[in-house]
Amino acid sequence: MVYMKIKNLVRKNIQKLKPYSSARDEYTDLNTAIVFLDANENPFENGVNRYPDPQQTKLKRALSDLKKIPVNQLLLGNGSDEVLDLIFRAFCEPKKDNIITLPPTYGMYKVLAKINNVENRELLLTNQFQPNLEAISGAVDFNTKIIFLCSPNNPTGNSFSKEKIEKMLQTFKGLVVIDEAYIDFSEQKSWLERLDEFPNLIITQTLSKAYGMAGIRLGVCYASKEIITVLTKIKPPYNVNKLTQKKALKRVLNQQKVQKEIGKILAQREKLIKKLKSISFIEKVYPTDANFVLIKVDNANNRYKQLVKKGIVIRNRTTQPLCENTLRLTVGTKSENKKLLKVLSVIS
């Protein structure tokens, strides 16, 4: 394995940065506080008149217990997009460093690279939707800081080869970010189980998919204590609001309901795939480890318009590399899937 020091990957100005410290950060035991006169808040209690816990202590403890990861190896963000942006800002020097992404993939990596003025070297997946290790190796240079992997991948739905990911982690001198937004729907094991093996590994997850909490915007980052310390240094002081923390904690603690819903989605996914294969204009249904199915049709633009006219909103992915004439269908409820299949069966 390539030996590396995380400190050497951090931007020089971030290394020297003294983080903003809120009053609540400075007071270690909020439970013993009687009077709060530190933050210029409105003193009249209405449930949200006080700033939220800047460290999201209770929620982190719950996630730590669930995932078997120490609290000091967790960072919470206002959606995974904030977490990803923090990674860019901590490790990528604008106009100098570069990252590698593997299209077709989640579009925000490219957007965040542009926002942070960082070169994005796009290397297509293979025709089997797997990383091309030879191409990646050839594209890496001294200023390549991060490789972004989405596994299970969006929009293709498949998981990347464990051997290929392991090879990148072992040989790449920068950071490998594995976006596991859809891991709860996959039979593949999360890379969380091997987090301590690789100092350059960052894993992001979300409560927006399997946990059904898209409306509260909560993303989770798992990494070494050293990386989490750097990211915590630059995060906004109250980035996860009080209502989000409360809702998320309740949901995380109710694993029985979460797992039951995941089971229903997986059962519906299996039934949906079976029915999709009988639709005449669907040429291919791709294997999936996510809560969506990518299908290849005769004319994606036309089929997309037909579905929209019937009130069925899906995602047209035909403009993405390797995804010509494809549509991405989220697995809905039994009733929603039935409506989708009914429309698909009658349009021509």
Short mmCIF file of C-alpha atoms in Angstrom, two decimals:
data_model
loop_
_atom_site.label_atom_id
_atom_site.label_comp_id
_atom_site.label_asym_id
_atom_site.label_seq_id
_atom_site.Cartn_x
_atom_site.Cartn_y
_atom_site.Cartn_z
CA MET A 1 0.00 0.00 0.00
CA VAL A 2 1.22 3.50 -0.80
CA TYR A 3 2.30 5.31 2.39
CA MET A 4 0.82 8.76 2.66
CA LYS A 5 0.27 11.59 5.13
CA ILE A 6 -3.18 13.15 5.03
CA LYS A 7 -1.71 16.43 6.26
CA ASN A 8 0.27 16.77 3.04
CA LEU A 9 -2.95 16.62 1.00
CA VAL A 10 -4.64 19.48 2.89
CA ARG A 11 -4.53 22.92 1.29
CA LYS A 12 -1.85 25.11 2.89
CA ASN A 13 -4.29 27.88 3.85
CA ILE A 14 -6.60 25.33 5.49
CA GLN A 15 -3.69 23.91 7.49
CA LYS A 16 -3.09 27.39 8.92
CA LEU A 17 -6.76 28.26 9.37
CA LYS A 18 -8.07 28.91 12.87
CA PRO A 19 -11.69 27.70 12.79
CA TYR A 20 -14.63 29.79 13.91
CA SER A 21 -15.73 28.77 17.38
CA SER A 22 -19.31 29.35 18.44
CA ALA A 23 -20.22 29.91 22.08
CA ARG A 24 -21.79 26.46 22.23
CA ASP A 25 -18.57 24.90 20.96
CA GLU A 26 -16.71 26.48 23.86
CA TYR A 27 -19.16 25.22 26.50
CA THR A 28 -18.62 21.48 26.78
CA ASP A 29 -21.63 20.41 28.87
CA LEU A 30 -24.79 22.05 27.55
CA ASN A 31 -26.94 19.84 29.77
CA THR A 32 -25.76 21.66 32.91
CA ALA A 33 -26.32 25.16 31.53
CA ILE A 34 -29.13 27.07 33.23
CA VAL A 35 -29.13 30.43 31.47
CA PHE A 36 -28.04 31.00 27.87
CA LEU A 37 -26.92 34.59 27.29
CA ASP A 38 -24.11 33.88 24.85
CA ALA A 39 -25.52 33.91 21.31
CA ASN A 40 -27.88 36.91 21.13
CA GLU A 41 -30.89 34.66 20.63
CA ASN A 42 -34.52 35.56 21.23
CA PRO A 43 -35.05 34.27 24.83
CA PHE A 44 -38.73 33.38 24.41
CA GLU A 45 -39.08 29.62 24.05
CA ASN A 46 -40.84 28.32 20.92
CA GLY A 47 -38.88 25.14 20.27
CA VAL A 48 -36.44 26.63 17.77
CA ASN A 49 -35.38 29.94 19.32
CA ARG A 50 -32.00 28.47 20.31
CA TYR A 51 -29.21 27.51 17.95
CA PRO A 52 -28.85 23.77 17.33
CA ASP A 53 -26.11 21.60 18.79
CA PRO A 54 -23.14 22.47 16.51
CA GLN A 55 -21.68 18.98 16.97
CA GLN A 56 -24.98 17.06 16.57
CA THR A 57 -23.95 14.98 19.59
CA LYS A 58 -27.02 12.77 20.08
CA LEU A 59 -27.41 12.01 16.38
CA LYS A 60 -23.74 11.19 15.96
CA ARG A 61 -23.87 8.81 18.91
CA ALA A 62 -26.86 7.02 17.39
CA LEU A 63 -25.12 6.70 14.02
CA SER A 64 -21.92 5.59 15.73
CA ASP A 65 -23.78 2.81 17.53
CA LEU A 66 -25.58 1.76 14.35
CA LYS A 67 -22.59 1.76 12.02
CA LYS A 68 -19.97 0.70 14.58
CA ILE A 69 -17.82 3.73 13.71
CA PRO A 70 -16.35 6.02 16.41
CA VAL A 71 -18.00 9.42 16.79
CA ASN A 72 -14.73 11.19 15.95
CA GLN A 73 -14.82 9.53 12.52
CA LEU A 74 -18.21 11.06 11.59
CA LEU A 75 -19.15 14.39 10.06
CA LEU A 76 -22.72 15.46 9.34
CA GLY A 77 -23.67 17.90 6.62
CA ASN A 78 -26.63 19.70 5.11
CA GLY A 79 -27.08 16.92 2.59
CA SER A 80 -24.24 14.92 1.05
CA ASP A 81 -23.63 17.81 -1.32
CA GLU A 82 -22.34 19.98 1.55
CA VAL A 83 -20.08 17.15 2.66
CA LEU A 84 -18.69 16.77 -0.87
CA ASP A 85 -18.15 20.53 -1.14
CA LEU A 86 -16.24 20.55 2.15
CA ILE A 87 -13.95 17.82 0.79
CA PHE A 88 -13.20 19.96 -2.27
CA ARG A 89 -12.52 23.06 -0.17
CA ALA A 90 -10.27 21.24 2.29
CA PHE A 91 -8.09 19.32 -0.14
CA CYS A 92 -8.21 20.86 -3.64
CA GLU A 93 -6.22 23.96 -4.46
CA PRO A 94 -8.15 26.05 -7.05
CA LYS A 95 -6.50 26.42 -10.47
CA LYS A 96 -3.86 23.87 -9.48
CA ASP A 97 -5.24 20.51 -8.36
CA ASN A 98 -7.43 18.08 -10.26
CA ILE A 99 -9.91 15.33 -9.49
CA ILE A 100 -11.03 12.24 -11.39
CA THR A 101 -14.64 11.28 -12.00
CA LEU A 102 -16.02 8.29 -13.90
CA PRO A 103 -19.01 9.14 -16.12
CA PRO A 104 -21.77 8.27 -16.29
CA THR A 105 -22.01 9.27 -12.65
CA TYR A 106 -23.61 11.67 -10.17
CA GLY A 107 -23.54 15.13 -11.74
CA MET A 108 -22.70 17.14 -8.61
CA TYR A 109 -19.06 16.06 -8.62
CA LYS A 110 -18.59 17.94 -11.87
CA VAL A 111 -20.59 20.94 -10.67
CA LEU A 112 -18.62 21.18 -7.42
CA ALA A 113 -15.35 20.94 -9.32
CA LYS A 114 -16.39 23.95 -11.43
CA ILE A 115 -17.59 25.90 -8.39
CA ASN A 116 -14.24 25.30 -6.67
CA ASN A 117 -12.26 25.98 -9.85
CA VAL A 118 -10.70 22.52 -9.85
CA GLU A 119 -9.96 20.55 -13.02
CA ASN A 120 -12.21 17.53 -13.47
CA ARG A 121 -10.63 14.72 -15.47
CA GLU A 122 -13.51 12.60 -16.73
CA LEU A 123 -12.68 8.99 -17.58
CA LEU A 124 -15.50 6.86 -18.94
CA LEU A 125 -16.48 3.66 -17.26
CA THR A 126 -16.06 0.51 -19.32
CA ASN A 127 -18.98 -0.86 -21.33
CA GLN A 128 -19.72 -3.01 -18.27
CA PHE A 129 -19.98 0.19 -16.19
CA GLN A 130 -16.80 -0.54 -14.23
CA PRO A 131 -13.77 1.69 -13.51
CA ASN A 132 -11.04 1.54 -16.14
CA LEU A 133 -7.96 1.19 -13.93
CA GLU A 134 -5.51 1.59 -16.79
CA ALA A 135 -7.08 4.88 -17.88
CA ILE A 136 -7.22 6.14 -14.29
CA SER A 137 -3.57 5.29 -13.70
CA GLY A 138 -2.61 7.12 -16.88
CA ALA A 139 -4.56 10.25 -15.93
CA VAL A 140 -3.20 10.61 -12.39
CA ASP A 141 -0.42 13.13 -11.82
CA PHE A 142 1.18 14.92 -8.85
CA ASN A 143 -1.79 17.30 -8.51
CA THR A 144 -4.53 14.66 -8.62
CA LYS A 145 -6.11 14.90 -5.17
CA ILE A 146 -9.33 12.87 -5.31
CA ILE A 147 -10.98 10.01 -7.20
CA PHE A 148 -14.78 10.04 -6.86
CA LEU A 149 -16.59 6.70 -7.02
CA CYS A 150 -20.35 6.32 -6.81
CA SER A 151 -21.14 2.73 -5.83
CA PRO A 152 -23.86 1.64 -6.36
CA ASN A 153 -23.55 4.02 -9.27
CA ASN A 154 -26.03 6.66 -10.35
CA PRO A 155 -27.45 6.41 -13.02
CA THR A 156 -26.38 2.87 -13.95
CA GLY A 157 -27.41 1.20 -10.68
CA ASN A 158 -24.54 -1.30 -10.49
CA SER A 159 -21.87 -1.64 -7.81
CA PHE A 160 -18.20 -1.36 -8.69
CA SER A 161 -15.84 -4.30 -8.43
CA LYS A 162 -14.44 -4.68 -4.92
CA GLU A 163 -11.07 -5.66 -6.39
CA LYS A 164 -10.90 -2.54 -8.57
CA ILE A 165 -11.76 -0.23 -5.68
CA GLU A 166 -9.23 -1.96 -3.45
CA LYS A 167 -6.55 -1.52 -6.09
CA MET A 168 -7.22 2.23 -6.25
CA LEU A 169 -7.12 2.55 -2.48
CA GLN A 170 -3.83 0.69 -2.34
CA THR A 171 -2.02 2.52 -5.14
CA PHE A 172 -3.46 6.05 -5.36
CA LYS A 173 -1.60 8.67 -3.34
CA GLY A 174 -4.65 10.90 -2.95
CA LEU A 175 -8.12 10.48 -1.51
CA VAL A 176 -10.72 7.98 -2.72
CA VAL A 177 -14.28 9.12 -2.03
CA ILE A 178 -16.91 6.37 -2.24
CA ASP A 179 -20.42 7.76 -2.47
CA GLU A 180 -22.68 5.11 -0.94
CA ALA A 181 -26.01 6.92 -1.27
CA TYR A 182 -27.68 3.68 -2.40
CA ILE A 183 -25.75 1.11 -0.33
CA ASP A 184 -28.81 0.14 1.76
CA PHE A 185 -30.44 -1.38 -1.34
CA SER A 186 -27.39 -3.43 -2.29
CA GLU A 187 -26.29 -6.95 -1.39
CA GLN A 188 -22.73 -5.63 -1.49
CA LYS A 189 -21.18 -4.76 1.88
CA SER A 190 -20.45 -1.14 2.72
CA TRP A 191 -16.83 -0.05 2.68
CA LEU A 192 -17.38 1.13 6.24
CA GLU A 193 -16.26 -2.33 7.33
CA ARG A 194 -12.81 -1.58 5.95
CA LEU A 195 -12.54 2.10 6.78
CA ASP A 196 -9.63 1.64 9.19
CA GLU A 197 -7.60 -0.26 6.58
CA PHE A 198 -7.25 2.72 4.26
CA PRO A 199 -6.23 6.18 5.59
CA ASN A 200 -7.14 7.75 2.25
CA LEU A 201 -10.73 6.42 2.19
CA ILE A 202 -13.74 8.72 2.62
CA ILE A 203 -17.27 7.29 2.56
CA THR A 204 -20.38 9.41 2.16
CA GLN A 205 -23.91 8.24 2.86
CA THR A 206 -27.27 9.95 3.10
CA LEU A 207 -30.63 9.76 4.83
CA SER A 208 -32.37 10.88 1.62
CA LYS A 209 -32.80 7.46 0.01
CA ALA A 210 -33.39 4.33 2.12
CA TYR A 211 -34.24 6.38 5.21
CA GLY A 212 -36.87 8.41 3.38
CA MET A 213 -35.60 11.72 4.76
CA ALA A 214 -34.88 13.65 1.55
CA GLY A 215 -36.81 16.65 2.86
CA ILE A 216 -34.58 17.23 5.89
CA ARG A 217 -31.26 17.22 3.95
CA LEU A 218 -28.77 15.19 5.96
CA GLY A 219 -25.56 13.69 4.64
CA VAL A 220 -22.99 11.68 6.56
CA CYS A 221 -19.25 11.45 6.05
CA TYR A 222 -17.12 8.64 7.48
CA ALA A 223 -13.32 8.84 7.39
CA SER A 224 -10.23 8.74 9.57
CA LYS A 225 -10.15 10.95 12.64
CA GLU A 226 -7.52 13.08 10.88
CA ILE A 227 -9.70 13.76 7.83
CA ILE A 228 -12.81 14.44 9.93
CA THR A 229 -10.83 16.94 12.02
CA VAL A 230 -9.88 18.84 8.86
CA LEU A 231 -13.46 18.89 7.53
CA THR A 232 -14.87 19.92 10.92
CA LYS A 233 -12.44 22.81 10.92
CA ILE A 234 -14.06 24.40 7.86
CA LYS A 235 -17.72 23.46 8.23
CA PRO A 236 -20.23 26.22 9.10
CA PRO A 237 -20.84 26.34 12.88
CA TYR A 238 -24.54 25.39 12.80
CA ASN A 239 -24.75 23.55 9.48
CA VAL A 240 -27.34 20.95 10.57
CA ASN A 241 -30.47 22.56 11.93
CA LYS A 242 -32.36 21.53 15.06
CA LEU A 243 -35.40 20.13 13.25
CA THR A 244 -33.22 18.00 11.00
CA GLN A 245 -31.31 16.60 13.97
CA LYS A 246 -34.54 15.75 15.79
CA LYS A 247 -36.19 14.06 12.79
CA ALA A 248 -33.05 12.19 11.81
CA LEU A 249 -32.45 10.88 15.33
CA LYS A 250 -36.00 9.54 15.56
CA ARG A 251 -35.64 7.82 12.19
CA VAL A 252 -32.20 6.33 12.87
CA LEU A 253 -33.45 4.87 16.14
CA ASN A 254 -36.43 3.26 14.38
CA GLN A 255 -34.47 0.66 12.41
CA GLN A 256 -37.36 -1.78 12.34
CA LYS A 257 -39.45 0.58 10.24
CA VAL A 258 -36.53 1.58 8.02
CA GLN A 259 -35.62 -2.02 7.26
CA LYS A 260 -39.25 -2.90 6.61
CA GLU A 261 -39.53 -0.11 4.02
CA ILE A 262 -36.26 -1.18 2.37
CA GLY A 263 -37.64 -4.71 2.12
CA LYS A 264 -40.80 -3.44 0.42
CA ILE A 265 -38.77 -1.38 -2.05
CA LEU A 266 -36.58 -4.36 -2.94
CA ALA A 267 -39.63 -6.58 -3.43
CA GLN A 268 -41.20 -3.97 -5.69
CA ARG A 269 -37.91 -3.60 -7.58
CA GLU A 270 -37.91 -7.29 -8.41
CA LYS A 271 -41.51 -7.22 -9.60
CA LEU A 272 -40.94 -4.05 -11.60
CA ILE A 273 -37.91 -5.48 -13.40
CA LYS A 274 -39.84 -8.60 -14.33
CA LYS A 275 -42.70 -6.57 -15.82
CA LEU A 276 -40.40 -4.12 -17.62
CA LYS A 277 -38.83 -6.98 -19.57
CA SER A 278 -42.18 -7.70 -21.19
CA ILE A 279 -42.61 -4.15 -22.61
CA SER A 280 -41.97 -4.28 -26.36
CA PHE A 281 -39.96 -1.05 -26.79
CA ILE A 282 -37.70 -1.70 -23.79
CA GLU A 283 -34.55 -3.19 -25.27
CA LYS A 284 -32.63 -3.77 -22.04
CA VAL A 285 -33.14 -3.66 -18.29
CA TYR A 286 -29.79 -3.14 -16.57
CA PRO A 287 -28.86 -4.96 -13.33
CA THR A 288 -29.27 -2.74 -10.28
CA ASP A 289 -28.18 -2.56 -6.65
CA ALA A 290 -30.10 0.67 -6.07
CA ASN A 291 -33.71 1.81 -5.64
CA PHE A 292 -33.97 2.61 -9.33
CA VAL A 293 -33.75 0.80 -12.64
CA LEU A 294 -31.99 1.95 -15.80
CA ILE A 295 -33.68 0.82 -19.00
CA LYS A 296 -32.72 1.15 -22.64
CA VAL A 297 -35.57 1.98 -25.02
CA ASP A 298 -35.99 2.58 -28.73
CA ASN A 299 -36.22 6.38 -28.42
CA ALA A 300 -35.62 7.86 -24.96
CA ASN A 301 -36.60 11.43 -25.81
CA ASN A 302 -39.91 10.33 -27.30
CA ARG A 303 -40.73 7.88 -24.49
CA TYR A 304 -39.84 10.49 -21.87
CA LYS A 305 -42.26 13.01 -23.40
CA GLN A 306 -44.99 10.40 -23.62
CA LEU A 307 -44.62 9.51 -19.96
CA VAL A 308 -44.59 13.14 -18.83
CA LYS A 309 -47.81 13.79 -20.75
CA LYS A 310 -49.39 10.95 -18.81
CA GLY A 311 -48.23 12.46 -15.51
CA ILE A 312 -45.32 10.04 -14.96
CA VAL A 313 -42.12 11.89 -14.04
CA ILE A 314 -38.88 9.94 -14.60
CA ARG A 315 -35.29 10.80 -15.58
CA ASN A 316 -34.07 10.87 -19.17
CA ARG A 317 -30.38 9.86 -19.14
CA THR A 318 -29.81 9.63 -22.89
CA THR A 319 -27.37 12.58 -22.89
CA GLN A 320 -25.03 10.81 -20.48
CA PRO A 321 -21.99 8.88 -21.78
CA LEU A 322 -22.68 5.18 -22.43
CA CYS A 323 -26.37 5.81 -21.73
CA GLU A 324 -27.84 6.52 -25.16
CA ASN A 325 -31.62 6.01 -25.21
CA THR A 326 -31.84 5.20 -21.52
CA LEU A 327 -34.40 6.19 -18.90
CA ARG A 328 -33.97 5.96 -15.14
CA LEU A 329 -37.01 4.79 -13.18
CA THR A 330 -37.18 5.10 -9.40
CA VAL A 331 -38.89 2.20 -7.65
CA GLY A 332 -42.07 3.61 -6.14
CA THR A 333 -44.91 2.18 -4.11
CA LYS A 334 -46.93 -0.75 -5.41
CA SER A 335 -49.58 1.70 -6.63
CA GLU A 336 -47.07 4.04 -8.30
CA ASN A 337 -45.30 1.18 -10.06
CA LYS A 338 -48.63 -0.16 -11.27
CA LYS A 339 -49.48 3.22 -12.81
CA LEU A 340 -46.07 3.39 -14.48
CA LEU A 341 -46.42 -0.09 -15.98
CA LYS A 342 -49.93 0.65 -17.17
CA VAL A 343 -48.75 3.74 -19.07
CA LEU A 344 -45.76 1.89 -20.48
CA SER A 345 -48.01 -0.85 -21.77
CA VAL A 346 -50.31 1.47 -23.70
CA ILE A 347 -47.93 4.03 -25.25
CA SER A 348 -46.56 3.20 -28.67
#
